[in-house]
């Protein structure tokens, strides 16, 4: 077999299905086993028949030796096709006595008679007689100087062995075909669960995973196959569940990203339009009046500042999300109670219409934190309480600590956050009142998102507890290094 032929055979074999390859492998192993068994059985049968023939020759020669001793030659042949010869052996020469039933070619007979004369026991050999075939020869001594040689044909043994080989080949071929056919059927049935999983995998491959909220409705649910296949099926289905979860998370992230881009575009569009409008006013003479010019420049600065704040919040959120090595935090040891007091004083000055109650205790509450960012969180929470509650609504701030954490609660007695909005209250650009923007006293919807991200960056949490008539944001910070 050439190298190219062998390579082609390997490629063809590799393209076969697993069940077919297993069946062929089983057939090859069975063929080897049949060959070994057949060879051993044939060899044993041949040895057995030859031993039986030698024993038969010995029994026949016991009778023929008496006949030769009495009459000088053997008068009767025992079986058809057998030969018998009596030799006088003197001085190393064997002479055939007549009459004798021998073939034309008696060289092997004479040689065996001479060999028997030179040995101490009976001798046996196998000889090819010209025109007659193969014979089994046996020589024995009748009386000193007289040797009897008998020959039996081995054709019966060869015929028996040939028939045995034929029967074995037929039986082994039938058994091999039955083994391959029925073995292939059993293997196909045993591998059916794997085929089902392959079919499921093909169905998944043809499924459009680019769709939003794409799910994989296919599962490998057919039972059977044994513990190994069951373990594979469980792992396969678990993998599909993980893929489903990942797709759901991806779809949700894509949806959030779309909302984020849309909201960011909307928030930036308003001040940009304002800047463009006021810039266009400078094309007219009325805008060049000093009073008008100063008014329009003030509005331009206000809109630019508004965009700057928005972009600063977006940049801060991006840096917090990216978990940068150089995180936007400058940690130092600070008194959280003092920071809360400072934020409360600023709130009272900016929002006198909302009475504030502070419970911070008299003992300091030192933590490792960024005072500027935590102050930003506190200011956002207090400002959020003032913006989304009517005038006169009371606001309370409570500070307490445990050996492992410090907690700040900012609560108000306003209308509360509706239940459907509580889940998304910390989403970026999300506002409970969609119509309220900065121009109406609201915000861009980034304040609470920034506050939660800064709390997470400190290793803490920011949670909401709201019901009609009560809303509380709880900031919890660890008392260890974040």
XYZ file of C-alpha atoms in Angstrom:
482
model
C 0.000 0.000 0.000
C 1.435 3.321 -1.063
C 1.484 6.365 1.163
C -1.180 8.172 -0.896
C -3.479 5.130 -0.765
C -3.021 4.884 2.989
C -3.742 8.602 3.415
C -6.885 8.292 1.271
C -8.013 5.326 3.347
C -7.509 7.275 6.573
C -9.498 10.233 5.246
C -12.336 7.954 4.188
C -12.309 6.219 7.556
C -12.293 9.548 9.403
C -15.436 10.660 7.551
C -17.401 7.633 8.757
C -19.832 8.029 11.630
C -18.771 6.916 15.079
C -21.187 3.968 15.143
C -19.905 2.695 11.785
C -16.291 2.987 12.903
C -17.038 1.148 16.136
C -18.849 -1.590 14.205
C -15.938 -1.934 11.775
C -13.463 -2.005 14.623
C -15.526 -4.677 16.340
C -15.606 -6.625 13.055
C -11.815 -6.446 12.664
C -11.250 -7.619 16.235
C -13.739 -10.433 15.703
C -12.000 -11.397 12.444
C -8.661 -11.614 14.249
C -10.242 -13.697 17.012
C -11.916 -15.991 14.473
C -8.630 -16.432 12.591
C -6.758 -17.369 15.762
C -9.469 -19.782 16.877
C -9.790 -21.345 13.389
C -6.035 -21.793 12.996
C -5.689 -23.392 16.422
C -8.682 -25.679 15.839
C -7.435 -26.754 12.393
C -3.922 -27.470 13.682
C -5.304 -29.474 16.592
C -7.607 -31.470 14.292
C -4.761 -32.223 11.875
C -2.491 -33.426 14.700
C -5.293 -35.522 16.116
C -6.060 -37.214 12.774
C -2.378 -37.859 12.073
C -1.968 -39.406 15.505
C -5.013 -41.570 14.884
C -3.624 -42.699 11.521
C -0.272 -43.623 13.045
C -2.106 -45.643 15.706
C -4.138 -47.340 13.011
C -0.943 -48.207 11.090
C 0.527 -49.720 14.254
C -2.522 -51.937 14.808
C -2.537 -53.048 11.181
C 1.197 -53.836 11.250
C 0.738 -56.047 14.312
C -1.431 -58.335 12.144
C 0.687 -57.909 8.996
C 3.897 -58.767 10.837
C 2.490 -62.182 11.808
C 1.382 -62.758 8.216
C 4.846 -61.805 6.913
C 6.611 -64.041 9.471
C 4.423 -66.992 8.466
C 4.293 -66.598 4.690
C 7.281 -64.403 3.908
C 5.052 -61.688 2.455
C 1.718 -60.074 3.305
C -1.067 -61.886 1.551
C -3.926 -59.418 2.113
C -4.156 -55.646 2.035
C -6.071 -54.163 5.011
C -7.672 -51.140 3.275
C -8.093 -49.921 -0.254
C -5.251 -47.632 -1.277
C -2.864 -48.894 1.409
C 0.511 -50.448 0.518
C 2.617 -53.059 2.270
C 6.195 -54.143 1.511
C 8.549 -56.655 3.185
C 12.293 -56.041 2.930
C 15.331 -58.198 3.629
C 17.967 -55.915 5.028
C 21.611 -57.112 5.004
C 24.859 -55.193 4.970
C 22.965 -51.872 4.739
C 21.022 -52.915 1.666
C 17.244 -53.425 1.560
C 15.784 -55.929 -0.959
C 12.059 -56.109 -1.638
C 10.408 -59.508 -1.346
C 7.980 -60.469 -4.075
C 5.068 -60.490 -4.546
C 4.299 -57.108 -2.949
C 1.512 -54.515 -3.260
C 3.610 -51.439 -3.852
C 3.477 -48.460 -6.217
C 6.002 -47.886 -8.967
C 7.862 -45.335 -6.854
C 9.279 -47.298 -3.867
C 12.339 -45.187 -3.095
C 10.825 -43.799 0.100
C 9.752 -47.307 1.153
C 13.273 -48.684 0.654
C 14.909 -45.755 2.401
C 12.593 -46.120 5.425
C 13.344 -49.876 5.591
C 17.086 -49.176 5.663
C 16.534 -46.498 8.334
C 14.575 -48.952 10.472
C 17.406 -51.503 10.224
C 19.826 -48.914 11.598
C 17.551 -47.854 14.500
C 16.387 -49.530 17.660
C 12.677 -48.749 17.298
C 9.917 -48.335 14.775
C 10.134 -45.273 12.525
C 7.469 -43.143 10.829
C 7.704 -40.623 8.003
C 5.592 -38.803 5.459
C 6.493 -39.247 1.806
C 5.296 -37.974 -1.542
C 4.727 -40.947 -3.836
C 4.889 -40.115 -7.512
C 1.483 -40.391 -9.154
C -0.216 -41.360 -5.876
C 0.013 -38.416 -3.530
C 1.136 -38.072 0.075
C 1.442 -41.183 2.270
C 2.164 -41.894 5.890
C 4.877 -44.617 6.114
C 5.674 -46.792 9.118
C 8.454 -49.384 9.330
C 8.719 -52.143 11.943
C 10.880 -55.209 12.342
C 9.260 -58.614 11.761
C 12.292 -60.744 12.632
C 15.922 -59.741 12.672
C 16.891 -58.771 9.127
C 13.266 -58.486 7.929
C 11.468 -55.109 7.935
C 7.780 -54.483 7.248
C 6.852 -51.113 5.674
C 3.184 -50.053 5.555
C 1.829 -46.927 3.851
C -1.541 -45.199 4.375
C -2.724 -42.284 2.196
C -3.189 -38.908 3.910
C -5.816 -37.754 1.420
C -8.622 -38.527 3.857
C -6.965 -36.352 6.492
C -6.504 -33.515 3.990
C -10.119 -33.827 2.868
C -11.352 -33.755 6.464
C -9.177 -30.743 7.315
C -10.293 -28.979 4.126
C -13.948 -29.553 4.957
C -13.304 -28.270 8.476
C -11.666 -25.128 7.107
C -14.570 -24.592 4.713
C -17.124 -24.975 7.496
C -15.137 -22.622 9.715
C -14.837 -19.963 7.008
C -18.547 -20.085 6.237
C -19.514 -20.063 9.908
C -17.078 -17.257 10.740
C -18.177 -15.139 7.763
C -21.840 -15.535 8.736
C -21.027 -14.808 12.371
C -18.927 -11.791 11.362
C -21.656 -10.360 9.146
C -24.262 -10.917 11.857
C -21.958 -9.328 14.432
C -21.337 -6.245 12.264
C -25.006 -5.835 11.287
C -26.532 -6.426 14.708
C -23.630 -4.685 16.442
C -24.162 -1.634 14.234
C -27.861 -1.650 15.136
C -27.086 -1.924 18.845
C -24.456 0.795 18.593
C -26.863 3.055 16.713
C -29.413 2.548 19.438
C -26.836 3.141 22.157
C -25.504 6.270 20.440
C -28.989 7.652 19.763
C -28.776 10.087 22.730
C -25.513 11.448 21.314
C -27.141 11.829 17.907
C -30.000 13.720 19.556
C -27.524 16.058 21.228
C -25.769 16.574 17.886
C -29.154 17.388 16.315
C -29.808 19.846 19.135
C -26.389 21.418 18.581
C -27.163 21.826 14.858
C -30.452 23.475 15.805
C -28.579 25.880 18.073
C -26.061 26.622 15.325
C -28.924 27.568 12.990
C -30.541 29.755 15.663
C -30.162 33.501 15.191
C -28.251 34.657 18.267
C -28.034 38.234 17.003
C -31.635 38.969 17.894
C -32.373 40.974 21.006
C -33.296 38.853 23.976
C -32.457 35.749 21.906
C -33.189 32.501 23.715
C -32.337 28.889 22.986
C -35.557 26.855 23.187
C -33.730 23.586 22.348
C -32.683 21.085 25.005
C -31.379 17.503 24.988
C -34.245 15.903 26.899
C -34.317 12.324 25.535
C -33.423 9.923 28.405
C -31.252 6.809 28.234
C -27.697 6.080 27.191
C -26.222 5.150 30.555
C -24.543 7.191 33.300
C -21.849 8.639 31.013
C -24.339 9.894 28.428
C -26.599 11.186 31.199
C -23.681 13.127 32.653
C -22.891 14.545 29.209
C -26.563 15.459 28.697
C -26.676 17.258 32.041
C -23.494 19.188 31.222
C -24.879 20.000 27.760
C -28.142 21.366 29.133
C -26.295 23.283 31.859
C -24.146 24.870 29.153
C -27.305 25.875 27.270
C -28.715 27.427 30.445
C -25.509 29.436 30.854
C -25.720 30.533 27.213
C -29.339 31.566 27.757
C -28.363 33.560 30.834
C -25.496 35.198 28.941
C -27.779 36.077 26.049
C -30.307 37.556 28.434
C -27.600 39.633 30.130
C -26.279 40.735 26.739
C -29.746 41.691 25.534
C -30.370 43.666 28.709
C -26.985 45.374 28.373
C -27.732 46.235 24.752
C -31.086 47.672 25.762
C -29.458 49.726 28.517
C -26.815 50.916 26.053
C -29.475 52.010 23.558
C -31.351 53.888 26.288
C -28.087 55.392 27.503
C -27.085 56.629 24.044
C -30.579 57.957 23.383
C -30.768 59.706 26.756
C -27.232 61.097 26.503
C -27.963 62.377 23.021
C -31.161 63.980 24.264
C -29.481 65.571 27.271
C -26.658 66.969 25.144
C -28.952 68.057 22.343
C -30.850 70.603 24.445
C -27.844 72.677 25.587
C -26.240 72.346 22.164
C -29.376 73.728 20.539
C -29.377 76.545 23.071
C -25.731 77.375 22.350
C -26.416 77.299 18.622
C -29.479 79.525 19.043
C -27.715 82.139 21.127
C -24.760 82.081 18.755
C -27.114 82.750 15.845
C -28.517 85.786 17.693
C -25.156 87.494 17.430
C -25.732 87.759 13.699
C -28.343 90.401 14.343
C -27.689 93.971 15.417
C -30.019 93.771 18.408
C -27.771 91.147 19.897
C -24.825 93.509 19.789
C -26.432 95.891 22.278
C -24.334 95.579 25.434
C -27.273 94.521 27.594
C -28.429 91.907 25.093
C -24.891 90.653 24.472
C -24.212 90.174 28.183
C -27.514 88.360 28.583
C -26.795 85.988 25.708
C -23.218 85.362 26.859
C -24.494 84.472 30.320
C -26.884 81.965 28.798
C -24.073 80.542 26.661
C -21.893 80.099 29.738
C -24.807 78.494 31.613
C -25.469 75.956 28.847
C -21.735 75.227 28.478
C -21.489 74.662 32.242
C -24.502 72.356 32.037
C -22.821 70.290 29.318
C -19.583 70.255 31.305
C -21.313 68.838 34.395
C -23.047 66.207 32.292
C -19.826 65.180 30.572
C -17.960 65.100 33.895
C -20.587 62.714 35.311
C -20.395 60.514 32.227
C -16.591 60.420 32.398
C -16.681 59.548 36.093
C -19.156 56.708 35.467
C -17.024 55.405 32.580
C -13.897 55.371 34.749
C -15.727 53.641 37.592
C -17.190 51.035 35.198
C -13.793 50.371 33.645
C -12.309 49.598 37.098
C -9.190 51.506 36.170
C -6.005 50.943 38.107
C -5.835 54.695 38.635
C -9.372 54.873 40.047
C -10.871 58.351 40.571
C -10.600 58.032 44.367
C -8.173 59.715 46.734
C -8.534 57.821 49.967
C -7.683 59.302 53.331
C -8.731 58.856 56.930
C -11.805 61.042 57.511
C -14.638 61.471 59.998
C -17.856 60.444 58.222
C -19.982 62.235 60.818
C -18.203 65.507 60.079
C -18.779 65.095 56.328
C -22.494 64.504 56.976
C -22.679 67.659 59.095
C -21.016 69.721 56.352
C -23.441 68.388 53.745
C -26.390 69.047 56.066
C -25.281 72.683 56.629
C -24.978 73.224 52.855
C -28.447 71.706 52.333
C -30.041 73.979 54.939
C -28.512 77.024 53.238
C -29.586 75.992 49.727
C -33.037 74.587 50.588
C -34.522 76.510 53.508
C -38.029 75.316 52.560
C -37.145 71.732 53.576
C -36.522 71.369 57.323
C -33.615 69.006 57.998
C -33.110 66.810 61.060
C -29.631 65.434 61.725
C -28.717 62.561 64.068
C -24.966 62.047 63.843
C -24.009 61.386 67.440
C -21.214 63.039 69.351
C -18.473 60.502 68.691
C -16.389 60.615 65.485
C -16.780 57.855 62.909
C -13.393 57.546 61.157
C -13.243 55.719 57.798
C -10.827 55.384 54.898
C -12.600 57.181 52.059
C -12.435 59.945 49.465
C -14.071 62.920 51.231
C -14.827 64.777 47.981
C -16.625 61.801 46.402
C -18.529 60.834 49.556
C -19.570 64.465 49.944
C -20.774 64.304 46.328
C -22.882 61.229 47.192
C -24.412 62.924 50.243
C -25.144 66.125 48.326
C -26.806 64.128 45.529
C -29.047 62.278 47.991
C -30.077 65.435 49.833
C -30.636 67.395 46.612
C -32.691 64.525 45.215
C -34.896 64.652 48.344
C -35.446 68.404 47.902
C -36.169 68.229 44.158
C -38.692 65.391 44.265
C -40.710 66.461 47.313
C -42.976 69.485 47.774
C -41.896 72.464 49.880
C -42.212 71.941 53.596
C -41.396 68.229 53.377
C -39.089 67.184 56.199
C -35.764 65.498 55.504
C -33.835 63.493 58.099
C -30.246 62.242 58.078
C -29.152 59.499 60.468
C -25.580 58.298 60.990
C -24.688 55.151 62.930
C -21.933 52.603 62.863
C -21.033 49.016 63.736
C -17.579 47.446 64.210
C -17.526 46.522 60.510
C -19.571 49.182 58.706
C -20.911 52.742 58.837
C -24.417 53.611 57.689
C -25.946 56.932 56.579
C -29.695 57.112 55.963
C -31.234 60.042 54.052
C -35.025 59.923 54.421
C -37.934 62.181 53.571
C -41.689 62.134 54.118
C -42.582 62.864 50.515
C -44.906 60.875 48.229
C -42.397 58.048 47.792
C -41.106 56.282 44.689
C -43.683 54.213 42.780
C -43.028 50.479 42.964
C -42.496 50.049 39.172
C -39.779 52.732 39.254
C -37.840 51.456 42.261
C -36.053 48.738 40.252
C -34.681 51.277 37.759
C -34.163 54.227 40.075
C -30.357 53.863 39.852
C -30.267 53.506 36.053
C -28.471 56.218 34.138
C -30.651 58.995 32.727
C -33.680 57.458 34.391
C -36.158 59.872 35.935
C -39.371 58.988 37.713
C -40.954 62.134 36.275
C -40.042 61.924 32.573
C -41.201 65.481 31.916
C -39.002 67.054 34.586
C -35.565 68.065 33.283
C -32.978 70.536 34.450
C -34.945 73.398 32.984
C -37.868 72.447 35.232
C -35.861 71.990 38.378
C -34.993 68.354 37.750
C -31.739 66.676 36.791
C -30.257 64.652 33.988
C -30.925 61.349 35.754
C -27.234 60.677 36.471
C -27.101 61.723 40.128
C -28.232 58.446 41.707
C -26.249 56.396 39.181
C -23.097 58.328 40.096
C -23.877 57.984 43.805
C -24.272 54.183 43.614
C -21.117 53.797 41.493
C -19.090 55.855 43.982
C -20.471 53.787 46.872
C -19.458 50.586 45.048
C -15.994 52.019 44.352
C -15.590 52.447 48.133
C -16.662 48.834 48.653
C -20.069 49.874 49.972
C -23.693 49.868 48.861
C -26.485 52.347 48.218
C -30.038 51.015 48.541
C -33.555 52.418 48.380
C -36.427 51.720 50.783
C -39.616 53.487 49.744
C -43.335 53.334 50.384
C -46.102 55.957 50.175
C -45.218 58.772 52.622
C -41.642 57.608 53.214
C -38.476 57.314 51.144
C -35.018 56.434 52.491
C -31.687 56.031 50.729
C -29.184 54.062 52.849
C -25.469 54.449 52.209
C -23.363 51.714 53.832
C -19.557 51.878 53.833
C -17.103 49.311 55.235
C -14.840 50.326 58.090
C -11.900 48.575 56.418
C -9.800 49.495 53.409
C -11.956 49.133 50.219
